[in-house]
C-alpha positions as semicolon CSV with decimal commas, in nm:
position;residue;x (nm);y (nm);z (nm)
1;M;-3,843;-4,141;-2,919
2;R;-3,557;-3,839;-3,237
3;I;-3,618;-3,646;-2,992
4;L;-3,545;-3,770;-2,650
5;I;-3,233;-3,968;-2,876
6;L;-3,150;-3,616;-2,935
7;L;-3,144;-3,458;-2,577
8;I;-3,001;-3,756;-2,412
9;A;-2,689;-3,705;-2,685
10;I;-2,658;-3,352;-2,608
11;F;-2,672;-3,403;-2,239
12;F;-2,388;-3,635;-2,253
13;M;-2,183;-3,407;-2,578
14;A;-2,225;-3,119;-2,273
15;P;-1,915;-2,971;-2,130
16;V;-1,846;-3,100;-1,800
17;D;-1,817;-2,652;-1,688
18;A;-2,155;-2,717;-1,810
19;F;-2,327;-2,811;-1,518
20;S;-1,982;-2,728;-1,248
21;N;-2,110;-2,695;-0,843
22;I;-1,757;-2,549;-0,731
23;S;-1,654;-2,223;-0,820
24;L;-1,406;-2,032;-0,686
25;P;-1,292;-1,636;-0,614
26;S;-1,141;-1,436;-0,924
27;V;-0,822;-1,430;-0,728
28;F;-0,824;-1,784;-0,776
29;S;-0,722;-1,894;-1,153
30;D;-0,451;-1,972;-1,351
31;N;-0,143;-1,766;-1,358
32;M;-0,197;-1,680;-0,982
33;V;0,088;-1,626;-0,723
34;L;-0,003;-1,811;-0,357
35;Q;0,240;-1,683;-0,092
36;R;0,537;-1,910;-0,016
37;N;0,624;-2,077;0,342
38;S;0,253;-2,066;0,482
39;D;-0,086;-2,160;0,482
40;V;-0,238;-2,027;0,238
41;K;-0,624;-2,057;0,259
42;I;-0,850;-2,148;-0,025
43;W;-1,217;-2,057;-0,058
44;G;-1,480;-2,149;-0,318
45;W;-1,867;-2,167;-0,338
46;A;-2,047;-2,541;-0,387
47;K;-2,335;-2,768;-0,330
48;P;-2,426;-2,805;0,037
49;G;-2,302;-3,144;0,156
50;E;-2,056;-3,125;-0,114
51;V;-1,680;-3,342;-0,039
52;V;-1,406;-3,063;-0,164
53;K;-1,064;-3,155;-0,223
54;I;-0,759;-3,026;-0,306
55;S;-0,418;-3,167;-0,462
56;T;-0,115;-3,014;-0,571
57;T;0,145;-3,069;-0,810
58;W;0,350;-2,986;-0,447
59;A;0,244;-3,217;-0,211
60;G;0,107;-3,556;-0,257
61;E;-0,096;-3,568;0,012
62;T;-0,564;-3,485;-0,081
63;L;-0,730;-3,188;0,189
64;Q;-1,074;-3,224;0,205
65;T;-1,360;-3,072;0,354
66;T;-1,728;-3,074;0,355
67;V;-1,964;-2,779;0,223
68;G;-2,136;-2,585;0,491
69;K;-2,511;-2,508;0,470
70;N;-2,432;-2,131;0,364
71;G;-2,322;-2,311;0,015
72;K;-1,890;-2,202;0,113
73;W;-1,623;-2,407;0,213
74;E;-1,253;-2,337;0,300
75;I;-0,959;-2,559;0,325
76;M;-0,658;-2,470;0,453
77;L;-0,312;-2,526;0,211
78;P;0,027;-2,523;0,304
79;T;0,337;-2,400;0,029
80;P;0,663;-2,446;0,052
81;D;0,958;-2,276;-0,098
82;I;0,994;-2,408;-0,452
83;R;1,007;-2,280;-0,806
84;G;0,896;-2,361;-1,187
85;P;0,538;-2,349;-1,250
86;Q;0,285;-2,563;-1,035
87;E;-0,130;-2,711;-1,071
88;V;-0,386;-2,679;-0,803
89;S;-0,674;-2,896;-0,826
90;I;-1,004;-2,847;-0,707
91;T;-1,214;-3,179;-0,689
92;G;-1,590;-3,221;-0,597
93;Y;-1,901;-3,278;-0,825
94;N;-1,662;-3,151;-1,089
95;T;-1,282;-3,069;-1,117
96;V;-1,124;-2,739;-1,128
97;V;-0,750;-2,699;-1,171
98;L;-0,592;-2,416;-1,185
99;K;-0,217;-2,382;-1,397
100;N;0,044;-2,205;-1,396
101;V;0,055;-2,139;-1,076
102;L;0,383;-2,003;-0,871
103;L;0,482;-1,969;-0,513
104;G;0,624;-1,650;-0,424
105;E;0,581;-1,303;-0,251
106;V;0,224;-1,161;-0,268
107;W;0,151;-0,792;-0,195
108;L;-0,188;-0,610;-0,199
109;V;-0,082;-0,233;-0,355
110;S;-0,364;0,035;-0,287
111;G;-0,434;0,424;-0,264
112;Q;-0,552;0,686;-0,512
113;S;-0,385;0,822;-0,834
114;N;-0,030;0,758;-0,764
115;M;-0,057;0,381;-0,707
116;E;-0,278;0,354;-1,038
117;W;-0,034;0,612;-1,220
118;T;0,092;0,351;-1,485
119;A;0,383;0,384;-1,774
120;A;0,142;0,437;-2,035
121;A;-0,005;0,739;-1,812
122;G;0,331;0,867;-1,815
123;I;0,620;0,820;-1,643
124;D;1,006;0,912;-1,632
125;N;1,208;0,656;-1,905
126;A;0,873;0,486;-2,007
127;E;0,993;0,352;-2,345
128;A;1,312;0,162;-2,196
129;A;1,072;0,037;-1,857
130;I;0,883;-0,111;-2,065
131;A;1,071;-0,323;-2,328
132;D;1,233;-0,423;-2,045
133;A;0,908;-0,595;-1,878
134;E;0,882;-0,902;-1,961
135;N;0,951;-1,162;-1,714
136;D;0,685;-1,414;-1,663
137;Q;0,802;-1,485;-1,258
138;I;0,675;-1,113;-1,200
139;R;0,268;-1,170;-1,224
140;F;0,015;-0,876;-1,184
141;F;-0,392;-0,875;-1,110
142;T;-0,573;-0,575;-1,076
143;V;-0,902;-0,527;-0,943
144;L;-1,164;-0,342;-1,153
145;N;-1,283;0,022;-1,056
146;R;-1,650;-0,084;-0,871
147;T;-1,805;0,055;-0,534
148;A;-2,057;-0,165;-0,310
149;S;-2,273;-0,061;-0,026
150;C;-2,197;-0,388;0,164
151;P;-1,903;-0,685;0,152
152;Q;-1,846;-0,873;-0,119
153;Q;-1,760;-1,230;-0,144
154;D;-1,565;-1,126;-0,542
155;L;-1,465;-0,907;-0,723
156;D;-1,392;-0,823;-1,144
157;G;-0,955;-0,924;-1,200
158;S;-0,720;-1,177;-1,351
159;W;-0,368;-1,271;-1,341
160;V;-0,183;-1,234;-1,594
161;A;0,267;-1,194;-1,647
162;S;0,436;-0,912;-1,624
163;T;0,545;-0,831;-2,041
164;P;0,534;-0,487;-2,226
165;E;0,214;-0,462;-2,274
166;T;0,067;-0,586;-1,964
167;M;0,288;-0,345;-1,740
168;K;0,212;-0,053;-1,928
169;Y;-0,148;-0,066;-1,783
170;F;-0,024;-0,139;-1,458
171;S;0,072;0,044;-1,116
172;A;0,444;0,159;-1,190
173;V;0,495;0,192;-0,823
174;A;0,451;-0,153;-0,795
175;Y;0,612;-0,265;-1,133
176;F;0,911;-0,154;-0,983
177;F;0,891;-0,226;-0,633
178;G;0,775;-0,635;-0,778
179;K;1,092;-0,631;-1,040
180;K;1,370;-0,494;-0,713
181;I;1,200;-0,762;-0,485
182;N;1,240;-1,077;-0,782
183;K;1,567;-0,948;-0,798
184;E;1,727;-0,932;-0,479
185;L;1,484;-1,240;-0,314
186;G;1,531;-1,500;-0,660
187;V;1,136;-1,527;-0,602
188;P;0,785;-1,494;-0,810
189;V;0,628;-1,182;-0,711
190;G;0,199;-1,151;-0,692
191;L;0,116;-0,783;-0,727
192;I;-0,265;-0,690;-0,620
193;N;-0,327;-0,381;-0,767
194;S;-0,679;-0,185;-0,612
195;S;-0,650;0,141;-0,597
196;W;-0,896;0,463;-0,754
197;G;-0,754;0,831;-0,857
198;G;-0,871;1,101;-0,593
199;T;-1,022;0,909;-0,318
200;P;-0,991;0,953;0,013
201;A;-0,887;0,712;0,323
202;E;-1,221;0,702;0,403
203;V;-1,360;0,485;0,093
204;W;-1,079;0,220;0,183
205;M;-1,213;0,110;0,540
206;P;-1,524;-0,086;0,680
207;S;-1,813;0,226;0,708
208;E;-1,836;0,060;1,078
209;V;-1,501;0,219;1,157
210;I;-1,590;0,565;1,059
211;E;-1,959;0,498;1,231
212;N;-1,848;0,425;1,495
213;S;-1,592;0,675;1,581
214;E;-1,759;1,090;1,637
215;E;-1,446;1,262;1,531
216;L;-1,418;1,002;1,202
217;T;-1,782;1,089;1,144
218;E;-1,742;1,459;1,188
219;A;-1,376;1,440;0,984
220;A;-1,548;1,271;0,721
221;K;-1,829;1,518;0,655
222;I;-1,556;1,752;0,556
223;L;-1,495;1,623;0,206
224;P;-1,615;1,773;-0,026
225;N;-1,784;1,647;-0,265
226;T;-1,594;1,557;-0,702
227;E;-1,696;1,424;-0,967
228;W;-1,382;1,197;-1,005
229;G;-1,417;0,980;-0,752
230;P;-1,652;0,806;-0,446
231;R;-1,705;1,011;-0,080
232;D;-1,911;0,829;0,071
233;P;-1,717;0,581;0,372
234;G;-1,718;0,157;0,230
235;L;-1,786;0,203;-0,063
236;L;-1,432;0,077;-0,197
237;Y;-1,335;-0,131;0,049
238;N;-1,651;-0,308;-0,007
239;A;-1,641;-0,393;-0,377
240;M;-1,234;-0,399;-0,362
241;I;-1,092;-0,482;-0,054
242;A;-1,369;-0,756;0,166
243;P;-1,338;-1,002;-0,162
244;L;-0,979;-1,003;-0,094
245;V;-1,015;-1,126;0,274
246;P;-0,798;-1,394;0,362
247;F;-0,612;-1,466;0,090
248;E;-0,238;-1,481;0,189
249;L;-0,117;-1,176;0,134
250;A;0,305;-1,035;0,276
251;G;0,250;-0,686;0,331
252;V;0,079;-0,443;0,200
253;L;0,217;-0,077;-0,003
254;W;0,032;0,231;0,025
255;Y;-0,027;0,532;-0,167
256;Q;-0,245;0,795;-0,076
257;G;-0,335;1,114;0,101
258;E;-0,380;1,366;-0,148
259;S;-0,704;1,296;-0,117
260;N;-0,792;1,417;0,293
261;T;-0,566;1,762;0,287
262;D;-0,941;1,873;0,338
263;N;-0,928;1,744;0,672
264;A;-0,579;1,699;0,679
265;D;-0,622;1,756;1,097
266;H;-0,740;1,418;1,123
267;Y;-0,539;1,223;0,842
268;E;-0,322;1,069;1,143
269;Q;-0,707;0,933;1,331
270;I;-0,776;0,822;0,992
271;F;-0,519;0,634;0,842
272;S;-0,456;0,453;1,137
273;A;-0,812;0,368;1,130
274;L;-0,746;0,228;0,744
275;I;-0,457;0,039;0,863
276;N;-0,523;-0,132;1,186
277;S;-0,933;-0,234;1,003
278;W;-0,762;-0,364;0,753
279;R;-0,512;-0,614;1,024
280;Q;-0,797;-0,663;1,166
281;K;-1,023;-0,816;0,900
282;W;-0,730;-1,038;0,807
283;H;-0,647;-1,112;1,100
284;K;-0,302;-1,063;1,103
285;E;-0,026;-0,717;1,167
286;L;0,044;-0,755;0,788
287;P;0,315;-0,489;0,743
288;F;0,164;-0,218;0,589
289;F;0,438;0,032;0,414
290;Y;0,293;0,350;0,299
291;A;0,467;0,686;0,068
292;Q;0,445;1,020;0,192
293;I;0,265;1,174;-0,047
294;A;0,494;1,447;-0,249
295;P;0,533;1,840;-0,166
296;Y;0,234;2,033;-0,385
297;G;0,088;2,410;-0,445
298;Y;-0,215;2,302;-0,275
299;G;-0,303;2,667;-0,186
300;D;-0,256;2,929;0,045
301;N;-0,304;2,679;0,398
302;F;-0,047;2,326;0,535
303;W;-0,318;2,131;0,403
304;G;-0,046;1,943;0,233
305;V;0,262;1,952;0,441
306;K;0,003;1,824;0,766
307;V;-0,105;1,541;0,537
308;R;0,286;1,474;0,543
309;D;0,323;1,556;0,936
310;A;0,054;1,302;1,003
311;Q;0,204;1,039;0,791
312;R;0,503;1,066;0,965
313;R;0,317;1,003;1,333
314;V;0,144;0,690;1,159
315;L;0,528;0,527;1,201
316;K;0,458;0,506;1,575
317;M;0,213;0,179;1,491
318;P;0,403;-0,203;1,433
319;K;0,522;-0,285;1,116
320;T;0,498;0,074;0,949
321;G;0,748;0,233;0,729
322;M;0,724;0,600;0,519
323;V;0,902;0,626;0,147
324;M;1,020;0,963;0,081
325;T;0,939;1,180;-0,195
326;S;0,965;1,496;-0,132
327;D;1,343;1,508;-0,259
328;I;1,160;1,319;-0,577
329;G;0,832;1,495;-0,637
330;D;0,694;1,811;-0,854
331;I;0,586;2,100;-0,592
332;K;0,368;2,185;-1,022
333;D;0,255;1,820;-1,031
334;I;0,047;1,617;-0,803
335;H;0,145;1,365;-1,008
336;P;0,536;1,327;-1,032
337;R;0,703;1,078;-1,316
338;N;0,911;0,961;-1,101
339;K;0,736;0,621;-1,011
340;E;1,075;0,440;-1,053
341;D;1,220;0,626;-0,708
342;V;0,911;0,527;-0,501
343;G;0,901;0,186;-0,597
344;L;1,316;0,102;-0,522
345;R;1,221;0,282;-0,132
346;F;0,953;0,062;-0,133
347;A;1,124;-0,239;-0,194
348;A;1,420;-0,141;0,012
349;L;1,185;-0,101;0,326
350;A;0,979;-0,429;0,267
351;L;1,410;-0,602;0,173
352;N;1,527;-0,461;0,521
353;D;1,193;-0,505;0,760
354;V;1,012;-0,837;0,620
355;Y;1,316;-0,993;0,448
356;G;1,607;-0,989;0,671
357;R;1,824;-0,760;0,390
358;E;2,005;-0,514;0,573
359;T;1,955;-0,203;0,355
360;A;1,954;0,185;0,405
361;A;1,546;0,205;0,383
362;H;1,487;0,432;0,662
363;A;1,496;0,840;0,644
364;P;1,604;1,023;0,891
365;L;1,345;1,123;1,143
366;V;1,250;1,365;1,440
367;S;1,334;1,153;1,793
368;E;1,397;1,411;2,066
369;I;1,451;1,815;2,128
370;K;1,586;1,907;2,392
371;K;1,638;2,277;2,530
372;N;2,019;2,387;2,611
373;K;2,006;2,785;2,741
374;N;2,035;2,962;2,464
375;K;2,004;2,634;2,174
376;L;1,824;2,342;2,100
377;K;1,950;1,995;2,042
378;I;1,734;1,833;1,797
379;T;1,841;1,440;1,770
380;F;1,746;1,231;1,447
381;S;1,706;0,827;1,392
382;N;1,838;0,722;1,061
383;A;2,072;0,998;1,130
384;E;2,431;0,806;0,951
385;K;2,628;1,130;0,839
386;L;2,320;1,352;0,858
387;S;2,426;1,650;0,557
388;L;2,277;1,918;0,372
389;D;2,198;1,947;0,053
390;K;2,462;2,173;-0,146
391;E;2,239;2,305;-0,430
392;N;1,966;2,398;-0,102
393;Q;2,161;2,513;0,222
394;A;1,875;2,791;0,366
395;S;1,696;2,739;0,732
396;Q;1,400;2,523;0,703
397;F;1,324;2,543;1,068
398;E;1,194;2,780;1,242
399;V;1,043;2,820;1,629
400;A;0,794;2,962;1,806
401;G;0,807;3,116;2,150
402;K;0,481;3,166;2,362
403;D;0,333;3,410;2,118
404;G;0,276;3,098;1,908
405;N;0,433;3,344;1,605
406;F;0,696;3,065;1,453
407;K;1,022;3,269;1,298
408;P;1,346;3,134;1,060
409;V;1,598;3,034;1,279
410;K;1,981;2,973;1,174
411;F;2,089;2,627;1,241
412;S;2,369;2,332;1,216
413;I;2,473;1,979;1,205
414;K;2,722;1,836;1,431
415;N;2,805;1,536;1,529
416;N;2,460;1,417;1,401
417;T;2,236;1,611;1,574
418;I;2,087;2,014;1,430
419;E;2,112;2,250;1,692
420;L;1,954;2,564;1,681
421;N;2,049;2,955;1,730
422;V;1,665;3,027;2,005
423;R;1,879;3,314;2,155
424;E;1,588;3,555;2,026
425;I;1,296;3,353;2,062
426;K;1,166;3,340;2,433
427;D;1,078;3,062;2,589
428;P;1,000;2,859;2,317
429;V;0,729;2,644;2,316
430;G;0,729;2,432;1,936
431;V;0,938;2,367;1,603
432;R;0,878;2,327;1,265
433;Y;1,099;2,177;0,957
434;S;1,017;2,201;0,606
435;W;0,626;2,373;0,707
436;R;0,493;2,428;0,361
437;N;0,336;2,238;0,126
438;T;0,594;2,286;-0,135
439;G;0,860;2,262;0,134
440;T;1,148;2,032;0,057
441;S;1,355;1,854;0,274
442;N;1,721;1,955;0,240
443;I;1,893;1,770;0,502
444;F;1,958;1,418;0,405
445;N;2,129;1,080;0,586
446;E;2,367;0,820;0,455
447;A;2,092;0,639;0,220
448;G;2,054;0,987;0,042
449;L;1,719;0,967;0,151
450;P;1,606;1,353;0,310
451;A;1,406;1,361;0,645
452;S;1,018;1,468;0,698
453;S;0,905;1,785;0,722
454;F;0,772;1,836;1,110
455;A;0,581;2,014;1,409
456;E;0,639;1,915;1,770
457;E;0,632;2,058;2,064
458;I;0,953;2,174;2,330
459;E;0,861;2,011;2,660
């Protein structure tokens, strides 16, 4: 009898969580940021047939749903534009309360080492940046490095506020981006960092995207095996992206490409497929901004500049934008330490293209090439006050005739256009600019942004 009484006492003394049934993905937790002005999907797991209710401190209405036979539930939760810490209560047979929740702008950042790179790893002005990182309105969620052979339902990670200690080990590019957005908009910013150094784009998209494309399948076979990261298609998408779908986002920041120099000729198709696949999974044309890889000595080839040109060509996709890095890179270091300017340029794109702020955010991009007697006239978009770097004025333009041999040509800047002297080139068929792996652009617009390297045919 005494044993029975003791067991009953232990039962009633046990914490409710020991018998709880409602559970949530780790991305829903204390300190999180939910996308404001949206219908945010909250989802989780519970016992089939259980009624799950959600209430918040910002709304009087309680929402509810019934758990499906697969044990999964989801509720669409409207989020206003309000400030201050909030709470979200999720109730069924047990109650889960999410505390210190903010409503703001949520961005997913991903890619390889230059996105993963932290202040602790070494950046310009690291000490000052770390000391200035105390900001409860910026929240970080770091996805731990994992692989999986099939899409997962959850991942490892937790939300924390920006402090000198947490910022030190978070993506530096993402931090500087978030700091600028928070300052300019005056709203909380949530940053989800899912990146892994040394990884090609193929591991970040669903494997079926590659399997269903003959070109992508053959391109993936070109990638060499390495010791510093996975190579099989889908492995990181399955473990580090799929569990986040469909967490509501404002957009995506991407910094990757260095590990695709081996199959650079296919990178435009690879990268375009990745963007499309993520948008399809989120059922939303997410703004997708990416950094063009910086000039670096990849060897006696054109692999690096081919990736840069492929990234330029991907800009024809809607709601994309490219951050230029040729002027803030380091041709001797594949990990340039100026991460602040990269983050600020990402922020300029978002402020201009997503948030409607008139900000100088776009670099000069070749838009038209016309032949006129012995000259080629090259027109650029975003070419206001086109000018030449005072310390680097050598011509980086080359033109090829029908023989396919590119030769350097002289140029001049007139009325925000470029004129090339092709008197000595018979029947020019192609033009390229800054066409070297270490090529550093010397043409800038009014915003101080450099023109992208490019290679184009002449019609």
